[in-house]
mmCIF file with all atom_site columns, C-alpha atoms in Angstrom:
data_model
loop_
_atom_site.group_PDB
_atom_site.id
_atom_site.type_symbol
_atom_site.label_atom_id
_atom_site.label_alt_id
_atom_site.label_comp_id
_atom_site.label_asym_id
_atom_site.label_entity_id
_atom_site.label_seq_id
_atom_site.pdbx_PDB_ins_code
_atom_site.Cartn_x
_atom_site.Cartn_y
_atom_site.Cartn_z
_atom_site.occupancy
_atom_site.B_iso_or_equiv
_atom_site.pdbx_formal_charge
_atom_site.auth_seq_id
_atom_site.auth_comp_id
_atom_site.auth_asym_id
_atom_site.auth_atom_id
_atom_site.pdbx_PDB_model_num
ATOM 1   C CA . MET A 1 1   ? 105.116 120.368 117.207 1.00 48.00 ? 761 MET A CA 1
ATOM 2   C CA . LYS A 1 2   ? 105.659 117.045 115.212 1.00 50.00 ? 762 LYS A CA 1
ATOM 3   C CA . GLN A 1 3   ? 102.087 116.362 114.682 1.00 48.00 ? 763 GLN A CA 1
ATOM 4   C CA . ALA A 1 4   ? 101.370 120.111 113.840 1.00 49.00 ? 764 ALA A CA 1
ATOM 5   C CA . LEU A 1 5   ? 104.181 119.963 111.254 1.00 53.00 ? 765 LEU A CA 1
ATOM 6   C CA . ARG A 1 6   ? 102.424 116.657 109.897 1.00 56.00 ? 766 ARG A CA 1
ATOM 7   C CA . ALA A 1 7   ? 99.147  118.336 109.741 1.00 52.00 ? 767 ALA A CA 1
ATOM 8   C CA . LEU A 1 8   ? 100.747 121.337 107.834 1.00 54.00 ? 768 LEU A CA 1
ATOM 9   C CA . ALA A 1 9   ? 102.512 118.863 105.436 1.00 58.00 ? 769 ALA A CA 1
ATOM 10  C CA . VAL A 1 10  ? 99.139  117.156 104.629 1.00 56.00 ? 770 VAL A CA 1
ATOM 11  C CA . LEU A 1 11  ? 97.433  120.523 103.654 1.00 54.00 ? 771 LEU A CA 1
ATOM 12  C CA . LEU A 1 12  ? 100.561 121.895 101.695 1.00 60.00 ? 772 LEU A CA 1
ATOM 13  C CA . GLY A 1 13  ? 100.834 118.198 99.936  1.00 58.00 ? 773 GLY A CA 1
ATOM 14  C CA . LEU A 1 14  ? 97.174  118.483 98.928  1.00 57.00 ? 774 LEU A CA 1
ATOM 15  C CA . ALA A 1 15  ? 97.522  121.979 97.586  1.00 59.00 ? 775 ALA A CA 1
ATOM 16  C CA . VAL A 1 16  ? 100.365 120.995 95.578  1.00 60.00 ? 776 VAL A CA 1
ATOM 17  C CA . LEU A 1 17  ? 98.704  117.899 94.157  1.00 59.00 ? 777 LEU A CA 1
ATOM 18  C CA . LEU A 1 18  ? 95.643  120.189 93.111  1.00 58.00 ? 778 LEU A CA 1
ATOM 19  C CA . LEU A 1 19  ? 98.005  122.608 91.368  1.00 60.00 ? 779 LEU A CA 1
ATOM 20  C CA . LEU A 1 20  ? 100.105 119.907 89.590  1.00 55.00 ? 780 LEU A CA 1
ATOM 21  C CA . ALA A 1 21  ? 96.978  118.104 88.398  1.00 55.00 ? 781 ALA A CA 1
ATOM 22  C CA . ARG A 1 22  ? 95.617  121.433 86.830  1.00 57.00 ? 782 ARG A CA 1
ATOM 23  C CA . ARG A 1 23  ? 99.122  122.315 85.378  1.00 57.00 ? 783 ARG A CA 1
ATOM 24  C CA . PHE A 1 24  ? 99.691  118.943 83.521  1.00 51.00 ? 784 PHE A CA 1
ATOM 25  C CA . HIS A 1 25  ? 95.749  118.686 82.733  1.00 56.00 ? 785 HIS A CA 1
ATOM 26  C CA . ALA A 1 26  ? 95.520  115.619 84.429  1.00 58.00 ? 786 ALA A CA 1
ATOM 27  C CA . LEU A 1 27  ? 92.036  115.947 86.077  1.00 60.00 ? 787 LEU A CA 1
ATOM 28  C CA . SER A 1 28  ? 90.131  115.010 82.761  1.00 64.00 ? 788 SER A CA 1
ATOM 29  C CA . LEU A 1 29  ? 91.670  111.701 82.916  1.00 65.00 ? 789 LEU A CA 1
ATOM 30  C CA . VAL A 1 30  ? 90.876  111.518 86.627  1.00 67.00 ? 790 VAL A CA 1
ATOM 31  C CA . ALA A 1 31  ? 87.427  112.540 86.087  1.00 70.00 ? 791 ALA A CA 1
ATOM 32  C CA . ARG A 1 32  ? 86.926  109.641 83.092  1.00 74.00 ? 792 ARG A CA 1
ATOM 33  C CA . GLY A 1 33  ? 88.637  107.167 85.686  1.00 75.00 ? 793 GLY A CA 1
ATOM 34  C CA . ALA A 1 34  ? 86.152  108.096 88.307  1.00 78.00 ? 794 ALA A CA 1
ATOM 35  C CA . GLU A 1 35  ? 83.046  108.108 86.548  1.00 79.00 ? 795 GLU A CA 1
ATOM 36  C CA . LEU A 1 36  ? 84.164  104.612 84.818  1.00 83.00 ? 796 LEU A CA 1
ATOM 37  C CA . ALA A 1 37  ? 84.403  103.359 88.451  1.00 85.00 ? 797 ALA A CA 1
ATOM 38  C CA . ARG A 1 38  ? 81.230  104.718 89.490  1.00 84.00 ? 798 ARG A CA 1
ATOM 39  C CA . THR A 1 39  ? 79.460  103.149 86.597  1.00 85.00 ? 799 THR A CA 1
ATOM 40  C CA . ALA A 1 40  ? 80.891  99.772  86.650  1.00 87.00 ? 800 ALA A CA 1
ATOM 41  C CA . GLY A 1 41  ? 79.358  98.813  89.692  1.00 87.00 ? 801 GLY A CA 1
ATOM 42  C CA . PRO A 1 42  ? 81.060  96.172  91.973  1.00 91.00 ? 802 PRO A CA 1
ATOM 43  C CA . LEU A 1 43  ? 84.006  95.824  89.417  1.00 92.00 ? 803 LEU A CA 1
ATOM 44  C CA . GLY A 1 44  ? 84.540  99.594  89.862  1.00 91.00 ? 804 GLY A CA 1
ATOM 45  C CA . VAL A 1 45  ? 84.276  99.008  93.475  1.00 93.00 ? 805 VAL A CA 1
ATOM 46  C CA . LEU A 1 46  ? 86.921  96.369  93.336  1.00 94.00 ? 806 LEU A CA 1
ATOM 47  C CA . ALA A 1 47  ? 89.317  98.326  90.973  1.00 92.00 ? 807 ALA A CA 1
ATOM 48  C CA . VAL A 1 48  ? 89.306  101.189 93.585  1.00 93.00 ? 808 VAL A CA 1
ATOM 49  C CA . ALA A 1 49  ? 89.915  98.971  96.538  1.00 95.00 ? 809 ALA A CA 1
ATOM 50  C CA . LEU A 1 50  ? 92.897  97.398  94.649  1.00 95.00 ? 810 LEU A CA 1
ATOM 51  C CA . ALA A 1 51  ? 94.195  100.768 93.774  1.00 93.00 ? 811 ALA A CA 1
ATOM 52  C CA . VAL A 1 52  ? 94.089  101.858 97.650  1.00 94.00 ? 812 VAL A CA 1
ATOM 53  C CA . ILE A 1 53  ? 95.933  98.602  98.543  1.00 96.00 ? 813 ILE A CA 1
ATOM 54  C CA . GLY A 1 54  ? 98.404  99.152  95.736  1.00 95.00 ? 814 GLY A CA 1
ATOM 55  C CA . GLY A 1 55  ? 98.885  102.627 96.503  1.00 92.00 ? 815 GLY A CA 1
ATOM 56  C CA . THR A 1 56  ? 99.628  102.272 100.074 1.00 93.00 ? 816 THR A CA 1
ATOM 57  C CA . LEU A 1 57  ? 102.022 99.325  99.495  1.00 94.00 ? 817 LEU A CA 1
ATOM 58  C CA . ALA A 1 58  ? 103.810 101.486 97.160  1.00 92.00 ? 818 ALA A CA 1
ATOM 59  C CA . LEU A 1 59  ? 104.400 104.150 99.811  1.00 88.00 ? 819 LEU A CA 1
ATOM 60  C CA . LEU A 1 60  ? 101.821 106.507 98.599  1.00 85.00 ? 820 LEU A CA 1
ATOM 61  C CA . PRO A 1 61  ? 100.352 108.709 101.212 1.00 83.00 ? 821 PRO A CA 1
ATOM 62  C CA . MET A 1 62  ? 97.004  107.320 102.421 1.00 88.00 ? 822 MET A CA 1
ATOM 63  C CA . VAL A 1 63  ? 95.161  110.851 102.941 1.00 85.00 ? 823 VAL A CA 1
ATOM 64  C CA . PRO A 1 64  ? 94.810  111.477 99.207  1.00 85.00 ? 824 PRO A CA 1
ATOM 65  C CA . LEU A 1 65  ? 93.667  107.910 98.387  1.00 90.00 ? 825 LEU A CA 1
ATOM 66  C CA . VAL A 1 66  ? 91.044  108.238 101.160 1.00 92.00 ? 826 VAL A CA 1
ATOM 67  C CA . MET A 1 67  ? 90.017  111.590 99.854  1.00 88.00 ? 827 MET A CA 1
ATOM 68  C CA . ALA A 1 68  ? 89.546  110.201 96.326  1.00 88.00 ? 828 ALA A CA 1
ATOM 69  C CA . CYS A 1 69  ? 87.294  107.501 97.626  1.00 92.00 ? 829 CYS A CA 1
ATOM 70  C CA . GLY A 1 70  ? 85.349  110.207 99.293  1.00 92.00 ? 830 GLY A CA 1
ATOM 71  C CA . TRP A 1 71  ? 85.486  112.139 96.097  1.00 89.00 ? 831 TRP A CA 1
ATOM 72  C CA . ILE A 1 72  ? 84.148  109.283 94.043  1.00 90.00 ? 832 ILE A CA 1
ATOM 73  C CA . TYR A 1 73  ? 81.610  107.505 96.261  1.00 92.00 ? 833 TYR A CA 1
ATOM 74  C CA . GLY A 1 74  ? 80.945  110.350 99.001  1.00 91.00 ? 834 GLY A CA 1
ATOM 75  C CA . MET A 1 75  ? 80.678  109.192 102.408 1.00 93.00 ? 835 MET A CA 1
ATOM 76  C CA . PRO A 1 76  ? 80.180  105.393 101.492 1.00 94.00 ? 836 PRO A CA 1
ATOM 77  C CA . GLY A 1 77  ? 83.599  105.588 100.069 1.00 94.00 ? 837 GLY A CA 1
ATOM 78  C CA . ALA A 1 78  ? 84.811  105.165 103.660 1.00 95.00 ? 838 ALA A CA 1
ATOM 79  C CA . ALA A 1 79  ? 83.312  101.741 103.537 1.00 95.00 ? 839 ALA A CA 1
ATOM 80  C CA . LEU A 1 80  ? 85.642  100.724 100.950 1.00 95.00 ? 840 LEU A CA 1
ATOM 81  C CA . SER A 1 81  ? 88.906  102.807 101.513 1.00 95.00 ? 841 SER A CA 1
ATOM 82  C CA . LEU A 1 82  ? 89.112  102.039 105.255 1.00 96.00 ? 842 LEU A CA 1
ATOM 83  C CA . PRO A 1 83  ? 88.959  97.878  104.728 1.00 97.00 ? 843 PRO A CA 1
ATOM 84  C CA . ALA A 1 84  ? 91.234  98.370  101.861 1.00 97.00 ? 844 ALA A CA 1
ATOM 85  C CA . ALA A 1 85  ? 93.939  100.144 103.975 1.00 96.00 ? 845 ALA A CA 1
ATOM 86  C CA . THR A 1 86  ? 93.535  97.602  106.545 1.00 97.00 ? 846 THR A CA 1
ATOM 87  C CA . ALA A 1 87  ? 94.088  94.734  103.996 1.00 97.00 ? 847 ALA A CA 1
ATOM 88  C CA . SER A 1 88  ? 97.165  96.491  103.013 1.00 96.00 ? 848 SER A CA 1
ATOM 89  C CA . ALA A 1 89  ? 98.582  96.655  106.544 1.00 95.00 ? 849 ALA A CA 1
ATOM 90  C CA . ALA A 1 90  ? 97.929  93.060  106.722 1.00 96.00 ? 850 ALA A CA 1
ATOM 91  C CA . ILE A 1 91  ? 99.720  92.306  103.532 1.00 96.00 ? 851 ILE A CA 1
ATOM 92  C CA . ALA A 1 92  ? 102.749 94.281  104.626 1.00 93.00 ? 852 ALA A CA 1
ATOM 93  C CA . PHE A 1 93  ? 102.656 92.541  107.967 1.00 93.00 ? 853 PHE A CA 1
ATOM 94  C CA . ALA A 1 94  ? 102.621 89.240  106.422 1.00 93.00 ? 854 ALA A CA 1
ATOM 95  C CA . ILE A 1 95  ? 105.521 90.162  104.262 1.00 90.00 ? 855 ILE A CA 1
ATOM 96  C CA . GLY A 1 96  ? 107.449 91.269  107.316 1.00 86.00 ? 856 GLY A CA 1
ATOM 97  C CA . ARG A 1 97  ? 106.629 87.950  109.146 1.00 86.00 ? 857 ARG A CA 1
ATOM 98  C CA . ALA A 1 98  ? 107.969 85.883  105.888 1.00 87.00 ? 858 ALA A CA 1
ATOM 99  C CA . LEU A 1 99  ? 111.062 87.919  106.139 1.00 82.00 ? 859 LEU A CA 1
ATOM 100 C CA . GLY A 1 100 ? 111.619 86.753  109.801 1.00 73.00 ? 860 GLY A CA 1
ATOM 101 C CA . HIS A 1 101 ? 112.589 87.911  113.303 1.00 66.00 ? 861 HIS A CA 1
ATOM 102 C CA . LYS A 1 102 ? 116.315 87.766  112.519 1.00 67.00 ? 862 LYS A CA 1
ATOM 103 C CA . ARG A 1 103 ? 116.132 90.322  109.833 1.00 64.00 ? 863 ARG A CA 1
ATOM 104 C CA . LEU A 1 104 ? 114.703 92.793  112.252 1.00 61.00 ? 864 LEU A CA 1
ATOM 105 C CA . GLN A 1 105 ? 117.359 91.865  114.837 1.00 62.00 ? 865 GLN A CA 1
ATOM 106 C CA . GLY A 1 106 ? 120.001 92.786  112.427 1.00 62.00 ? 866 GLY A CA 1
ATOM 107 C CA . ALA A 1 107 ? 118.677 96.112  111.958 1.00 61.00 ? 867 ALA A CA 1
ATOM 108 C CA . LEU A 1 108 ? 117.645 97.082  115.374 1.00 60.00 ? 868 LEU A CA 1
ATOM 109 C CA . GLY A 1 109 ? 121.261 97.957  116.394 1.00 57.00 ? 869 GLY A CA 1
ATOM 110 C CA . THR A 1 110 ? 121.648 100.824 113.935 1.00 62.00 ? 870 THR A CA 1
ATOM 111 C CA . ARG A 1 111 ? 118.124 101.967 113.786 1.00 68.00 ? 871 ARG A CA 1
ATOM 112 C CA . PRO A 1 112 ? 116.577 103.415 117.138 1.00 69.00 ? 872 PRO A CA 1
ATOM 113 C CA . ARG A 1 113 ? 113.075 104.254 115.699 1.00 69.00 ? 873 ARG A CA 1
ATOM 114 C CA . LEU A 1 114 ? 112.841 100.503 114.450 1.00 69.00 ? 874 LEU A CA 1
ATOM 115 C CA . ARG A 1 115 ? 114.039 99.271  117.881 1.00 72.00 ? 875 ARG A CA 1
ATOM 116 C CA . ALA A 1 116 ? 111.685 101.541 119.685 1.00 73.00 ? 876 ALA A CA 1
ATOM 117 C CA . LEU A 1 117 ? 108.547 100.202 117.389 1.00 75.00 ? 877 LEU A CA 1
ATOM 118 C CA . ALA A 1 118 ? 109.655 96.666  118.024 1.00 75.00 ? 878 ALA A CA 1
ATOM 119 C CA . GLU A 1 119 ? 109.669 97.272  121.807 1.00 76.00 ? 879 GLU A CA 1
ATOM 120 C CA . LEU A 1 120 ? 106.351 99.123  121.775 1.00 78.00 ? 880 LEU A CA 1
ATOM 121 C CA . ALA A 1 121 ? 104.798 96.183  119.800 1.00 78.00 ? 881 ALA A CA 1
ATOM 122 C CA . GLU A 1 122 ? 106.158 93.622  122.225 1.00 74.00 ? 882 GLU A CA 1
ATOM 123 C CA . LYS A 1 123 ? 104.993 95.455  125.293 1.00 75.00 ? 883 LYS A CA 1
ATOM 124 C CA . GLY A 1 124 ? 101.756 97.035  124.174 1.00 76.00 ? 884 GLY A CA 1
ATOM 125 C CA . GLY A 1 125 ? 100.127 94.814  121.274 1.00 82.00 ? 885 GLY A CA 1
ATOM 126 C CA . LEU A 1 126 ? 96.735  96.080  120.317 1.00 88.00 ? 886 LEU A CA 1
ATOM 127 C CA . VAL A 1 127 ? 97.002  99.208  122.233 1.00 86.00 ? 887 VAL A CA 1
ATOM 128 C CA . THR A 1 128 ? 100.554 100.332 120.765 1.00 85.00 ? 888 THR A CA 1
ATOM 129 C CA . VAL A 1 129 ? 99.040  99.515  116.990 1.00 89.00 ? 889 VAL A CA 1
ATOM 130 C CA . LEU A 1 130 ? 96.091  101.682 117.664 1.00 87.00 ? 890 LEU A CA 1
ATOM 131 C CA . LEU A 1 131 ? 98.361  104.517 119.108 1.00 84.00 ? 891 LEU A CA 1
ATOM 132 C CA . LEU A 1 132 ? 100.704 104.095 116.200 1.00 83.00 ? 892 LEU A CA 1
ATOM 133 C CA . ARG A 1 133 ? 97.844  104.906 113.578 1.00 87.00 ? 893 ARG A CA 1
ATOM 134 C CA . ILE A 1 134 ? 97.226  107.965 115.489 1.00 82.00 ? 894 ILE A CA 1
ATOM 135 C CA . SER A 1 135 ? 100.746 108.947 115.894 1.00 75.00 ? 895 SER A CA 1
ATOM 136 C CA . PRO A 1 136 ? 102.827 106.932 113.839 1.00 68.00 ? 896 PRO A CA 1
ATOM 137 C CA . LEU A 1 137 ? 106.681 106.527 114.463 1.00 68.00 ? 897 LEU A CA 1
ATOM 138 C CA . LEU A 1 138 ? 107.083 105.313 110.886 1.00 73.00 ? 898 LEU A CA 1
ATOM 139 C CA . PRO A 1 139 ? 105.347 105.636 107.571 1.00 81.00 ? 899 PRO A CA 1
ATOM 140 C CA . PHE A 1 140 ? 102.159 103.066 107.128 1.00 87.00 ? 900 PHE A CA 1
ATOM 141 C CA . THR A 1 141 ? 103.679 100.234 104.983 1.00 88.00 ? 901 THR A CA 1
ATOM 142 C CA . PRO A 1 142 ? 107.210 100.159 106.527 1.00 85.00 ? 902 PRO A CA 1
ATOM 143 C CA . SER A 1 143 ? 105.622 99.944  110.122 1.00 85.00 ? 903 SER A CA 1
ATOM 144 C CA . ASN A 1 144 ? 103.313 97.324  109.193 1.00 90.00 ? 904 ASN A CA 1
ATOM 145 C CA . ALA A 1 145 ? 106.178 95.192  107.922 1.00 87.00 ? 905 ALA A CA 1
ATOM 146 C CA . VAL A 1 146 ? 108.379 96.039  110.924 1.00 84.00 ? 906 VAL A CA 1
ATOM 147 C CA . LEU A 1 147 ? 105.394 94.702  113.309 1.00 87.00 ? 907 LEU A CA 1
ATOM 148 C CA . GLY A 1 148 ? 105.210 91.604  111.206 1.00 87.00 ? 908 GLY A CA 1
ATOM 149 C CA . MET A 1 149 ? 108.810 90.826  112.349 1.00 83.00 ? 909 MET A CA 1
ATOM 150 C CA . THR A 1 150 ? 107.760 90.885  116.079 1.00 83.00 ? 910 THR A CA 1
ATOM 151 C CA . SER A 1 151 ? 105.571 88.672  118.054 1.00 82.00 ? 911 SER A CA 1
ATOM 152 C CA . LEU A 1 152 ? 102.533 90.790  117.542 1.00 88.00 ? 912 LEU A CA 1
ATOM 153 C CA . ARG A 1 153 ? 99.411  88.854  116.712 1.00 91.00 ? 913 ARG A CA 1
ATOM 154 C CA . PRO A 1 154 ? 97.853  89.333  113.274 1.00 93.00 ? 914 PRO A CA 1
ATOM 155 C CA . ARG A 1 155 ? 94.377  90.105  114.741 1.00 93.00 ? 915 ARG A CA 1
ATOM 156 C CA . ASP A 1 156 ? 95.757  92.846  116.911 1.00 93.00 ? 916 ASP A CA 1
ATOM 157 C CA . LEU A 1 157 ? 97.315  94.353  113.894 1.00 93.00 ? 917 LEU A CA 1
ATOM 158 C CA . VAL A 1 158 ? 94.256  94.299  111.925 1.00 96.00 ? 918 VAL A CA 1
ATOM 159 C CA . LEU A 1 159 ? 92.014  95.470  114.528 1.00 95.00 ? 919 LEU A CA 1
ATOM 160 C CA . GLY A 1 160 ? 94.380  98.221  115.869 1.00 93.00 ? 920 GLY A CA 1
ATOM 161 C CA . THR A 1 161 ? 94.701  99.544  112.314 1.00 94.00 ? 921 THR A CA 1
ATOM 162 C CA . PHE A 1 162 ? 91.119  99.648  111.494 1.00 96.00 ? 922 PHE A CA 1
ATOM 163 C CA . LEU A 1 163 ? 90.240  101.506 114.697 1.00 94.00 ? 923 LEU A CA 1
ATOM 164 C CA . GLY A 1 164 ? 93.136  103.806 114.478 1.00 91.00 ? 924 GLY A CA 1
ATOM 165 C CA . ILE A 1 165 ? 92.660  104.968 110.980 1.00 92.00 ? 925 ILE A CA 1
ATOM 166 C CA . LEU A 1 166 ? 88.604  105.221 111.456 1.00 93.00 ? 926 LEU A CA 1
ATOM 167 C CA . PRO A 1 167 ? 88.505  108.760 112.789 1.00 88.00 ? 927 PRO A CA 1
ATOM 168 C CA . GLY A 1 168 ? 91.187  110.224 110.149 1.00 87.00 ? 928 GLY A CA 1
ATOM 169 C CA . GLY A 1 169 ? 89.517  108.081 107.521 1.00 91.00 ? 929 GLY A CA 1
ATOM 170 C CA . LEU A 1 170 ? 86.189  109.562 108.035 1.00 92.00 ? 930 LEU A CA 1
ATOM 171 C CA . LEU A 1 171 ? 86.970  112.920 108.263 1.00 88.00 ? 931 LEU A CA 1
ATOM 172 C CA . TYR A 1 172 ? 89.072  112.862 105.027 1.00 88.00 ? 932 TYR A CA 1
ATOM 173 C CA . THR A 1 173 ? 86.238  110.820 103.342 1.00 92.00 ? 933 THR A CA 1
ATOM 174 C CA . ALA A 1 174 ? 84.121  113.725 104.266 1.00 90.00 ? 934 ALA A CA 1
ATOM 175 C CA . VAL A 1 175 ? 86.538  116.270 103.121 1.00 87.00 ? 935 VAL A CA 1
ATOM 176 C CA . GLY A 1 176 ? 87.056  114.517 99.924  1.00 86.00 ? 936 GLY A CA 1
ATOM 177 C CA . ALA A 1 177 ? 83.223  114.460 99.242  1.00 87.00 ? 937 ALA A CA 1
ATOM 178 C CA . LEU A 1 178 ? 83.119  118.337 99.422  1.00 85.00 ? 938 LEU A CA 1
ATOM 179 C CA . LEU A 1 179 ? 85.664  118.380 96.452  1.00 79.00 ? 939 LEU A CA 1
ATOM 180 C CA . PRO A 1 180 ? 84.139  119.671 93.237  1.00 75.00 ? 940 PRO A CA 1
ATOM 181 C CA . ASP A 1 181 ? 84.124  117.550 90.140  1.00 71.00 ? 941 ASP A CA 1
ATOM 182 C CA . ALA A 1 182 ? 87.273  117.358 88.074  1.00 64.00 ? 942 ALA A CA 1
ATOM 183 C CA . ALA A 1 183 ? 85.947  119.298 85.195  1.00 63.00 ? 943 ALA A CA 1
ATOM 184 C CA . ALA A 1 184 ? 85.140  122.397 87.732  1.00 66.00 ? 944 ALA A CA 1
ATOM 185 C CA . LEU A 1 185 ? 88.785  122.198 89.283  1.00 61.00 ? 945 LEU A CA 1
ATOM 186 C CA . GLU A 1 186 ? 90.373  122.043 85.682  1.00 59.00 ? 946 GLU A CA 1
ATOM 187 C CA . ARG A 1 187 ? 88.367  125.318 84.776  1.00 62.00 ? 947 ARG A CA 1
ATOM 188 C CA . GLY A 1 188 ? 90.194  126.888 87.976  1.00 60.00 ? 948 GLY A CA 1
ATOM 189 C CA . GLU A 1 189 ? 87.223  126.691 90.366  1.00 65.00 ? 949 GLU A CA 1
ATOM 190 C CA . ALA A 1 190 ? 88.800  126.376 93.815  1.00 62.00 ? 950 ALA A CA 1
ATOM 191 C CA . PRO A 1 191 ? 87.184  124.065 96.467  1.00 67.00 ? 951 PRO A CA 1
ATOM 192 C CA . SER A 1 192 ? 84.721  125.569 98.447  1.00 69.00 ? 952 SER A CA 1
ATOM 193 C CA . GLY A 1 193 ? 85.063  127.324 101.754 1.00 71.00 ? 953 GLY A CA 1
ATOM 194 C CA . PRO A 1 194 ? 83.486  124.484 103.695 1.00 76.00 ? 954 PRO A CA 1
ATOM 195 C CA . PHE A 1 195 ? 85.902  122.182 102.040 1.00 73.00 ? 955 PHE A CA 1
ATOM 196 C CA . TRP A 1 196 ? 89.059  124.186 103.558 1.00 72.00 ? 956 TRP A CA 1
ATOM 197 C CA . ALA A 1 197 ? 87.424  124.799 106.861 1.00 78.00 ? 957 ALA A CA 1
ATOM 198 C CA . MET A 1 198 ? 86.856  121.072 107.522 1.00 72.00 ? 958 MET A CA 1
ATOM 199 C CA . LEU A 1 199 ? 90.438  120.313 106.241 1.00 71.00 ? 959 LEU A CA 1
ATOM 200 C CA . VAL A 1 200 ? 91.842  122.723 108.541 1.00 75.00 ? 960 VAL A CA 1
ATOM 201 C CA . VAL A 1 201 ? 89.727  121.979 111.501 1.00 75.00 ? 961 VAL A CA 1
ATOM 202 C CA . GLY A 1 202 ? 89.992  118.181 110.819 1.00 71.00 ? 962 GLY A CA 1
ATOM 203 C CA . ALA A 1 203 ? 93.890  118.342 110.575 1.00 71.00 ? 963 ALA A CA 1
ATOM 204 C CA . VAL A 1 204 ? 94.145  120.334 113.772 1.00 72.00 ? 964 VAL A CA 1
ATOM 205 C CA . ALA A 1 205 ? 92.039  117.862 115.688 1.00 72.00 ? 965 ALA A CA 1
ATOM 206 C CA . LEU A 1 206 ? 94.000  114.805 114.291 1.00 69.00 ? 966 LEU A CA 1
ATOM 207 C CA . ALA A 1 207 ? 97.244  116.713 115.311 1.00 70.00 ? 967 ALA A CA 1
ATOM 208 C CA . VAL A 1 208 ? 95.922  116.950 119.011 1.00 72.00 ? 968 VAL A CA 1
ATOM 209 C CA . MET A 1 209 ? 94.853  113.390 119.055 1.00 69.00 ? 969 MET A CA 1
ATOM 210 C CA . GLY A 1 210 ? 98.394  112.391 117.423 1.00 69.00 ? 970 GLY A CA 1
ATOM 211 C CA . ALA A 1 211 ? 100.215 114.296 120.457 1.00 71.00 ? 971 ALA A CA 1
ATOM 212 C CA . ALA A 1 212 ? 97.960  112.691 122.883 1.00 69.00 ? 972 ALA A CA 1
ATOM 213 C CA . ALA A 1 213 ? 98.756  109.315 121.497 1.00 67.00 ? 973 ALA A CA 1
ATOM 214 C CA . GLY A 1 214 ? 102.448 109.921 121.134 1.00 67.00 ? 974 GLY A CA 1
ATOM 215 C CA . ARG A 1 215 ? 102.497 110.769 124.860 1.00 71.00 ? 975 ARG A CA 1
ATOM 216 C CA . LYS A 1 216 ? 100.644 107.474 125.498 1.00 67.00 ? 976 LYS A CA 1
ATOM 217 C CA . LEU A 1 217 ? 103.301 105.701 123.566 1.00 66.00 ? 977 LEU A CA 1
ATOM 218 C CA . ARG A 1 218 ? 105.973 107.021 125.478 1.00 69.00 ? 978 ARG A CA 1
ATOM 219 C CA . GLN A 1 219 ? 104.244 105.713 128.576 1.00 67.00 ? 979 GLN A CA 1
ATOM 220 C CA . VAL A 1 220 ? 103.893 102.437 126.992 1.00 61.00 ? 980 VAL A CA 1
ATOM 221 C CA . GLY A 1 221 ? 107.471 102.480 126.156 1.00 58.00 ? 981 GLY A CA 1
ATOM 222 C CA . HIS A 1 222 ? 108.649 103.374 129.753 1.00 60.00 ? 982 HIS A CA 1
ATOM 223 C CA . SER A 1 223 ? 106.331 100.727 131.400 1.00 59.00 ? 983 SER A CA 1
ATOM 224 C CA . SER A 1 224 ? 107.678 97.247  132.276 1.00 45.00 ? 984 SER A CA 1
#
């Protein structure tokens, strides 16, 4: 049920973002920024990658950022957004590690979700990170910081993050590539039927995967 609610929240959130962008005439600015990124070559790619890293560290939802990369660059945008999101995870992990294990211990007594995440990281390592990316207990950046306070190895965080976000990242990149350009959206043209169909089917598929990952996480948590 929680995974279905998350999928519904993603769909509603994207619809609200489109409506707000049209309401406040922001799409023309977005279009100019996207075109500038496309024509700037490597500098544009770097700027978009930094925007994804900065956005996720600032607690912005990852899905719209990944979709934006698909909108700007098409499917090759996945080769930009997924490494950028993984780099963001590594940065938050490093910050958590710098804060130290003692800070985590102080929070575990009053925050059961943090305690559960820390225990899973200690038991499962790479597998835990992979499952957490599919069925998150906490938002992306806070969970990375918490994982940094545990004894989890950095390579497990990086590899588990990349593999875990890969299916959803490819899906939402493809969905973003189906969006019409900003000028069309500002004229009131709705995204095409294939856009909504892929978005709904993909959200349902990811919800099913998330539910399965959640069950596996509980198994990891109950194992010795």
